Amino acid sequence: MSGNEDKKCSGSVLSSDKVSWRASAAVKTLPVMAGYLSLGAAFGILLFDAGYGPMWALFMSVFIFAGSAQFLAVELLASGATIPQTIMLTFLLNFRHFFYGLTMITKCKAHGYKKLYSIFGLTDETYAILSSATIPTGIDPQDYYAFITLLDHIYWIIGSLIGSIAGALIPFDLAGIDFAMTALFAVLVVEQWKSSSKHFPAILGLAVTFLSLKIFGPESFLIPALIVISSGLLCVKASVSELRCIWYL
């Protein structure tokens, strides 16, 4: 076989590998796609009802991409909230991402735009996929993580645009549509439970969340629960040296 033929064959294999791992990543995101298309559409409809058209839906979904924070933004825009109120409420709502980021430190070691985009695009559902993802052999983990993040981002953008456009054309009854988020989380939790032999984190999370809900109530349970869960997992999993590294990072 000539050198040119070798290059052609090599290029064909590389191209096939790229298609294969991207297809694998896309399959992983199918539950998120189903949830994000419906939830994104709900956001787009609500935003249109608040007086903001498709361009606003596109802008917010591209540059904010925060799921629940975007729903909060609709209420804040409609109520005329001040900038300090908006900053504080958004910070409290998304404070859980601080804990997500800690657990991804050892996984996401990329530099430049991949790292920045992975930080920007880390949603609850994307984190659920990345935290249990099995990277295909020979594939750069950072490419895999960034591609999954991009796919989830695209699903949300498409859903919000569909909802905003549909909201201008068709009247909708949104009763119960927010349950799609609960159903999506249930699917992801079941998949993680089946793919892992270590169930302690899930059991700890369920127990601590239940106790926090009983102690602090539905309005204030989330942050205390996250602090206790994260502290418990760090104490069990990490060595003293690893804890110091995380603290300094």
mmCIF file of C-alpha atoms in Angstrom:
data_model
loop_
_atom_site.group_PDB
_atom_site.id
_atom_site.type_symbol
_atom_site.label_atom_id
_atom_site.label_comp_id
_atom_site.label_asym_id
_atom_site.label_seq_id
_atom_site.Cartn_x
_atom_site.Cartn_y
_atom_site.Cartn_z
ATOM 1 C CA MET A 1 0.000 0.000 0.000
ATOM 2 C CA SER A 2 1.363 3.405 -0.953
ATOM 3 C CA GLY A 3 1.959 6.295 1.433
ATOM 4 C CA ASN A 4 -1.017 8.184 0.038
ATOM 5 C CA GLU A 5 -3.288 5.202 0.555
ATOM 6 C CA ASP A 6 -2.009 4.819 4.120
ATOM 7 C CA LYS A 7 -2.872 8.472 4.810
ATOM 8 C CA LYS A 8 -6.323 8.008 3.321
ATOM 9 C CA CYS A 9 -6.994 4.938 5.453
ATOM 10 C CA SER A 10 -5.643 6.653 8.554
ATOM 11 C CA GLY A 11 -7.784 9.728 7.911
ATOM 12 C CA SER A 12 -10.826 7.516 7.386
ATOM 13 C CA VAL A 13 -10.272 5.754 10.718
ATOM 14 C CA LEU A 14 -9.823 9.043 12.559
ATOM 15 C CA SER A 15 -12.967 10.428 10.958
ATOM 16 C CA SER A 16 -14.881 7.282 11.921
ATOM 17 C CA ASP A 17 -13.652 7.543 15.516
ATOM 18 C CA LYS A 18 -14.835 11.155 15.729
ATOM 19 C CA VAL A 19 -18.285 10.200 14.465
ATOM 20 C CA SER A 20 -18.421 7.242 16.861
ATOM 21 C CA TRP A 21 -17.620 9.094 20.078
ATOM 22 C CA ARG A 22 -19.798 12.030 19.170
ATOM 23 C CA ALA A 23 -22.684 9.666 18.479
ATOM 24 C CA SER A 24 -22.029 8.045 21.860
ATOM 25 C CA ALA A 25 -22.101 11.447 23.558
ATOM 26 C CA ALA A 26 -25.303 12.387 21.735
ATOM 27 C CA VAL A 27 -27.026 9.213 22.934
ATOM 28 C CA LYS A 28 -26.058 10.088 26.513
ATOM 29 C CA THR A 29 -27.798 13.448 26.174
ATOM 30 C CA LEU A 30 -31.133 12.142 24.822
ATOM 31 C CA PRO A 31 -32.926 12.370 28.206
ATOM 32 C CA VAL A 32 -31.654 15.942 28.565
ATOM 33 C CA MET A 33 -32.812 16.753 25.041
ATOM 34 C CA ALA A 34 -36.354 15.616 25.871
ATOM 35 C CA GLY A 35 -36.372 17.667 29.065
ATOM 36 C CA TYR A 36 -34.689 20.766 27.660
ATOM 37 C CA LEU A 37 -36.882 21.014 24.584
ATOM 38 C CA SER A 38 -40.031 21.002 26.721
ATOM 39 C CA LEU A 39 -38.652 23.159 29.551
ATOM 40 C CA GLY A 40 -36.980 25.536 27.117
ATOM 41 C CA ALA A 41 -40.295 25.857 25.311
ATOM 42 C CA ALA A 42 -42.026 26.636 28.610
ATOM 43 C CA PHE A 43 -39.458 29.333 29.304
ATOM 44 C CA GLY A 44 -39.938 30.817 25.838
ATOM 45 C CA ILE A 45 -43.709 30.901 26.275
ATOM 46 C CA LEU A 46 -43.488 32.538 29.707
ATOM 47 C CA LEU A 47 -40.979 35.077 28.424
ATOM 48 C CA PHE A 48 -43.257 35.972 25.522
ATOM 49 C CA ASP A 49 -46.213 36.353 27.885
ATOM 50 C CA ALA A 50 -44.069 38.776 29.916
ATOM 51 C CA GLY A 51 -43.649 40.920 26.804
ATOM 52 C CA TYR A 52 -40.284 39.740 25.484
ATOM 53 C CA GLY A 53 -40.108 38.202 22.012
ATOM 54 C CA PRO A 54 -38.003 35.480 20.363
ATOM 55 C CA MET A 55 -34.848 37.585 20.132
ATOM 56 C CA TRP A 56 -34.866 37.967 23.908
ATOM 57 C CA ALA A 57 -35.345 34.214 24.303
ATOM 58 C CA LEU A 58 -32.409 33.580 21.974
ATOM 59 C CA PHE A 59 -30.160 36.122 23.704
ATOM 60 C CA MET A 60 -30.887 34.848 27.211
ATOM 61 C CA SER A 61 -30.480 31.183 26.269
ATOM 62 C CA VAL A 62 -27.186 31.764 24.445
ATOM 63 C CA PHE A 63 -25.528 34.075 26.952
ATOM 64 C CA ILE A 64 -27.170 33.139 30.268
ATOM 65 C CA PHE A 65 -28.099 29.449 29.879
ATOM 66 C CA ALA A 66 -29.071 28.895 33.490
ATOM 67 C CA GLY A 67 -32.322 26.937 33.352
ATOM 68 C CA SER A 68 -34.113 27.713 36.602
ATOM 69 C CA ALA A 69 -32.407 31.122 36.798
ATOM 70 C CA GLN A 70 -33.956 32.030 33.445
ATOM 71 C CA PHE A 71 -37.411 31.196 34.799
ATOM 72 C CA LEU A 72 -36.589 33.387 37.788
ATOM 73 C CA ALA A 73 -35.486 36.125 35.388
ATOM 74 C CA VAL A 74 -38.946 36.132 33.791
ATOM 75 C CA GLU A 75 -40.542 36.836 37.172
ATOM 76 C CA LEU A 76 -37.942 39.480 37.983
ATOM 77 C CA LEU A 77 -38.465 41.230 34.660
ATOM 78 C CA ALA A 78 -42.234 41.133 35.071
ATOM 79 C CA SER A 79 -42.081 42.470 38.640
ATOM 80 C CA GLY A 80 -39.552 45.221 37.908
ATOM 81 C CA ALA A 81 -36.970 43.935 40.394
ATOM 82 C CA THR A 82 -33.907 46.078 41.088
ATOM 83 C CA ILE A 83 -30.387 45.082 40.024
ATOM 84 C CA PRO A 84 -29.235 44.260 43.607
ATOM 85 C CA GLN A 85 -32.339 42.073 44.100
ATOM 86 C CA THR A 86 -31.662 40.289 40.832
ATOM 87 C CA ILE A 87 -28.008 39.637 41.693
ATOM 88 C CA MET A 88 -28.807 38.312 45.178
ATOM 89 C CA LEU A 89 -31.660 36.021 44.124
ATOM 90 C CA THR A 90 -29.710 34.637 41.181
ATOM 91 C CA PHE A 91 -26.674 33.984 43.388
ATOM 92 C CA LEU A 92 -28.737 32.116 45.973
ATOM 93 C CA LEU A 93 -30.514 30.058 43.306
ATOM 94 C CA ASN A 94 -27.293 29.037 41.565
ATOM 95 C CA PHE A 95 -25.117 28.667 44.661
ATOM 96 C CA ARG A 96 -25.344 24.881 44.273
ATOM 97 C CA HIS A 97 -23.041 25.119 41.252
ATOM 98 C CA PHE A 98 -20.183 25.954 43.606
ATOM 99 C CA PHE A 99 -20.404 22.407 44.944
ATOM 100 C CA TYR A 100 -20.726 20.922 41.469
ATOM 101 C CA GLY A 101 -17.544 22.709 40.463
ATOM 102 C CA LEU A 102 -15.580 21.278 43.373
ATOM 103 C CA THR A 103 -16.331 17.724 42.302
ATOM 104 C CA MET A 104 -15.322 18.456 38.700
ATOM 105 C CA ILE A 105 -11.877 19.889 39.526
ATOM 106 C CA THR A 106 -10.035 16.610 38.961
ATOM 107 C CA LYS A 107 -12.010 15.820 35.798
ATOM 108 C CA CYS A 108 -11.938 19.089 33.895
ATOM 109 C CA LYS A 109 -8.264 19.914 33.457
ATOM 110 C CA ALA A 110 -8.590 21.636 30.108
ATOM 111 C CA HIS A 111 -7.260 25.105 29.440
ATOM 112 C CA GLY A 112 -8.507 27.969 27.320
ATOM 113 C CA TYR A 113 -11.941 28.074 25.710
ATOM 114 C CA LYS A 114 -12.854 24.455 26.553
ATOM 115 C CA LYS A 115 -12.462 25.041 30.262
ATOM 116 C CA LEU A 116 -14.246 28.397 30.174
ATOM 117 C CA TYR A 117 -17.136 26.996 28.156
ATOM 118 C CA SER A 118 -17.441 23.927 30.392
ATOM 119 C CA ILE A 119 -17.686 26.215 33.429
ATOM 120 C CA PHE A 120 -20.251 28.439 31.738
ATOM 121 C CA GLY A 121 -22.376 25.532 30.495
ATOM 122 C CA LEU A 122 -22.425 23.423 33.681
ATOM 123 C CA THR A 123 -26.112 22.883 34.431
ATOM 124 C CA ASP A 124 -27.677 20.358 36.799
ATOM 125 C CA GLU A 125 -28.437 17.914 33.996
ATOM 126 C CA THR A 126 -25.060 18.299 32.282
ATOM 127 C CA TYR A 127 -23.345 17.702 35.619
ATOM 128 C CA ALA A 128 -25.411 14.550 36.145
ATOM 129 C CA ILE A 129 -24.154 13.174 32.820
ATOM 130 C CA LEU A 130 -20.523 14.255 33.202
ATOM 131 C CA SER A 131 -20.177 12.980 36.755
ATOM 132 C CA SER A 132 -20.839 9.406 35.634
ATOM 133 C CA ALA A 133 -19.655 9.536 32.029
ATOM 134 C CA THR A 134 -17.384 6.772 30.708
ATOM 135 C CA ILE A 135 -14.962 8.311 28.223
ATOM 136 C CA PRO A 136 -14.485 6.267 25.024
ATOM 137 C CA THR A 137 -10.974 4.842 24.628
ATOM 138 C CA GLY A 138 -8.535 7.178 22.895
ATOM 139 C CA ILE A 139 -10.767 10.252 23.236
ATOM 140 C CA ASP A 140 -9.664 13.412 25.028
ATOM 141 C CA PRO A 141 -11.987 13.719 28.063
ATOM 142 C CA GLN A 142 -12.113 17.503 27.669
ATOM 143 C CA ASP A 143 -13.428 17.145 24.116
ATOM 144 C CA TYR A 144 -16.072 14.729 25.363
ATOM 145 C CA TYR A 145 -17.172 16.980 28.232
ATOM 146 C CA ALA A 146 -17.271 20.101 26.069
ATOM 147 C CA PHE A 147 -19.284 18.338 23.341
ATOM 148 C CA ILE A 148 -21.916 17.098 25.796
ATOM 149 C CA THR A 149 -22.147 20.598 27.267
ATOM 150 C CA LEU A 150 -22.575 22.064 23.785
ATOM 151 C CA LEU A 151 -25.329 19.597 22.862
ATOM 152 C CA ASP A 152 -27.293 20.385 26.023
ATOM 153 C CA HIS A 153 -26.865 24.106 25.354
ATOM 154 C CA ILE A 154 -28.194 23.700 21.809
ATOM 155 C CA TYR A 155 -31.239 21.747 23.051
ATOM 156 C CA TRP A 156 -32.111 24.565 25.438
ATOM 157 C CA ILE A 157 -31.687 27.262 22.792
ATOM 158 C CA ILE A 158 -33.906 25.396 20.315
ATOM 159 C CA GLY A 159 -36.556 24.738 22.955
ATOM 160 C CA SER A 160 -36.697 28.365 24.093
ATOM 161 C CA LEU A 161 -37.003 29.604 20.512
ATOM 162 C CA ILE A 162 -39.766 27.115 19.731
ATOM 163 C CA GLY A 163 -41.658 28.191 22.843
ATOM 164 C CA SER A 164 -41.261 31.893 22.179
ATOM 165 C CA ILE A 165 -42.428 31.593 18.579
ATOM 166 C CA ALA A 166 -45.261 29.241 19.485
ATOM 167 C CA GLY A 167 -46.339 31.563 22.294
ATOM 168 C CA ALA A 168 -47.012 34.259 19.708
ATOM 169 C CA LEU A 169 -49.125 31.932 17.575
ATOM 170 C CA ILE A 170 -50.873 29.426 19.840
ATOM 171 C CA PRO A 171 -52.464 29.815 23.295
ATOM 172 C CA PHE A 172 -50.980 27.322 25.802
ATOM 173 C CA ASP A 173 -52.058 25.888 29.121
ATOM 174 C CA LEU A 174 -48.796 25.436 31.051
ATOM 175 C CA ALA A 175 -50.302 23.565 33.987
ATOM 176 C CA GLY A 176 -47.967 20.733 35.014
ATOM 177 C CA ILE A 177 -45.255 21.400 32.437
ATOM 178 C CA ASP A 178 -42.722 22.090 35.202
ATOM 179 C CA PHE A 179 -42.948 18.382 36.135
ATOM 180 C CA ALA A 180 -40.756 17.674 33.107
ATOM 181 C CA MET A 181 -37.731 18.762 35.182
ATOM 182 C CA THR A 182 -38.631 16.304 37.964
ATOM 183 C CA ALA A 183 -39.095 13.502 35.448
ATOM 184 C CA LEU A 184 -35.757 14.322 33.818
ATOM 185 C CA PHE A 185 -33.917 14.172 37.145
ATOM 186 C CA ALA A 186 -35.597 10.843 37.960
ATOM 187 C CA VAL A 187 -34.350 9.334 34.687
ATOM 188 C CA LEU A 188 -30.788 10.563 35.271
ATOM 189 C CA VAL A 189 -30.723 9.301 38.872
ATOM 190 C CA VAL A 190 -31.931 5.840 37.843
ATOM 191 C CA GLU A 191 -29.273 5.677 35.107
ATOM 192 C CA GLN A 192 -26.516 6.688 37.539
ATOM 193 C CA TRP A 193 -27.734 4.173 40.132
ATOM 194 C CA LYS A 194 -27.610 1.351 37.595
ATOM 195 C CA SER A 195 -24.213 2.315 36.175
ATOM 196 C CA SER A 196 -22.476 2.531 39.563
ATOM 197 C CA SER A 197 -21.857 -0.089 42.224
ATOM 198 C CA LYS A 198 -21.314 2.600 44.891
ATOM 199 C CA HIS A 199 -24.650 3.906 46.130
ATOM 200 C CA PHE A 200 -23.462 5.675 49.268
ATOM 201 C CA PRO A 201 -23.472 9.194 47.674
ATOM 202 C CA ALA A 202 -27.068 8.763 46.497
ATOM 203 C CA ILE A 203 -28.236 7.412 49.853
ATOM 204 C CA LEU A 204 -26.409 10.172 51.728
ATOM 205 C CA GLY A 205 -27.867 12.821 49.430
ATOM 206 C CA LEU A 206 -31.403 11.488 49.857
ATOM 207 C CA ALA A 207 -31.145 11.208 53.648
ATOM 208 C CA VAL A 208 -29.543 14.628 54.189
ATOM 209 C CA THR A 209 -31.962 16.349 51.805
ATOM 210 C CA PHE A 210 -34.956 14.807 53.581
ATOM 211 C CA LEU A 211 -33.675 15.885 57.011
ATOM 212 C CA SER A 212 -32.822 19.377 55.747
ATOM 213 C CA LEU A 213 -36.302 19.707 54.269
ATOM 214 C CA LYS A 214 -37.862 18.767 57.593
ATOM 215 C CA ILE A 215 -35.605 21.090 59.603
ATOM 216 C CA PHE A 216 -35.394 24.191 57.380
ATOM 217 C CA GLY A 217 -38.571 23.905 55.296
ATOM 218 C CA PRO A 218 -39.078 23.940 51.493
ATOM 219 C CA GLU A 219 -37.863 27.527 51.067
ATOM 220 C CA SER A 220 -34.462 27.174 52.771
ATOM 221 C CA PHE A 221 -33.396 23.523 52.733
ATOM 222 C CA LEU A 222 -31.222 23.438 49.593
ATOM 223 C CA ILE A 223 -28.035 25.259 50.666
ATOM 224 C CA PRO A 224 -27.719 23.556 54.098
ATOM 225 C CA ALA A 225 -28.288 20.184 52.424
ATOM 226 C CA LEU A 226 -25.602 20.854 49.814
ATOM 227 C CA ILE A 227 -23.096 21.945 52.449
ATOM 228 C CA VAL A 228 -23.648 18.829 54.580
ATOM 229 C CA ILE A 229 -23.633 16.458 51.583
ATOM 230 C CA SER A 230 -20.458 17.959 50.112
ATOM 231 C CA SER A 231 -18.692 17.948 53.489
ATOM 232 C CA GLY A 232 -19.689 14.359 54.128
ATOM 233 C CA LEU A 233 -18.500 13.136 50.732
ATOM 234 C CA LEU A 234 -15.211 15.016 51.042
ATOM 235 C CA CYS A 235 -14.546 13.536 54.478
ATOM 236 C CA VAL A 236 -15.256 10.018 53.268
ATOM 237 C CA LYS A 237 -13.612 10.181 49.867
ATOM 238 C CA ALA A 238 -10.685 12.566 50.068
ATOM 239 C CA SER A 239 -7.426 12.233 51.919
ATOM 240 C CA VAL A 240 -6.040 15.092 54.020
ATOM 241 C CA SER A 241 -3.727 16.171 51.192
ATOM 242 C CA GLU A 242 -6.564 16.201 48.659
ATOM 243 C CA LEU A 243 -8.676 18.314 50.979
ATOM 244 C CA ARG A 244 -5.833 20.838 51.233
ATOM 245 C CA CYS A 245 -5.535 20.988 47.446
ATOM 246 C CA ILE A 246 -9.260 21.619 47.054
ATOM 247 C CA TRP A 247 -9.138 24.303 49.750
ATOM 248 C CA TYR A 248 -6.306 26.192 48.039
ATOM 249 C CA LEU A 249 -7.942 25.828 44.613
#
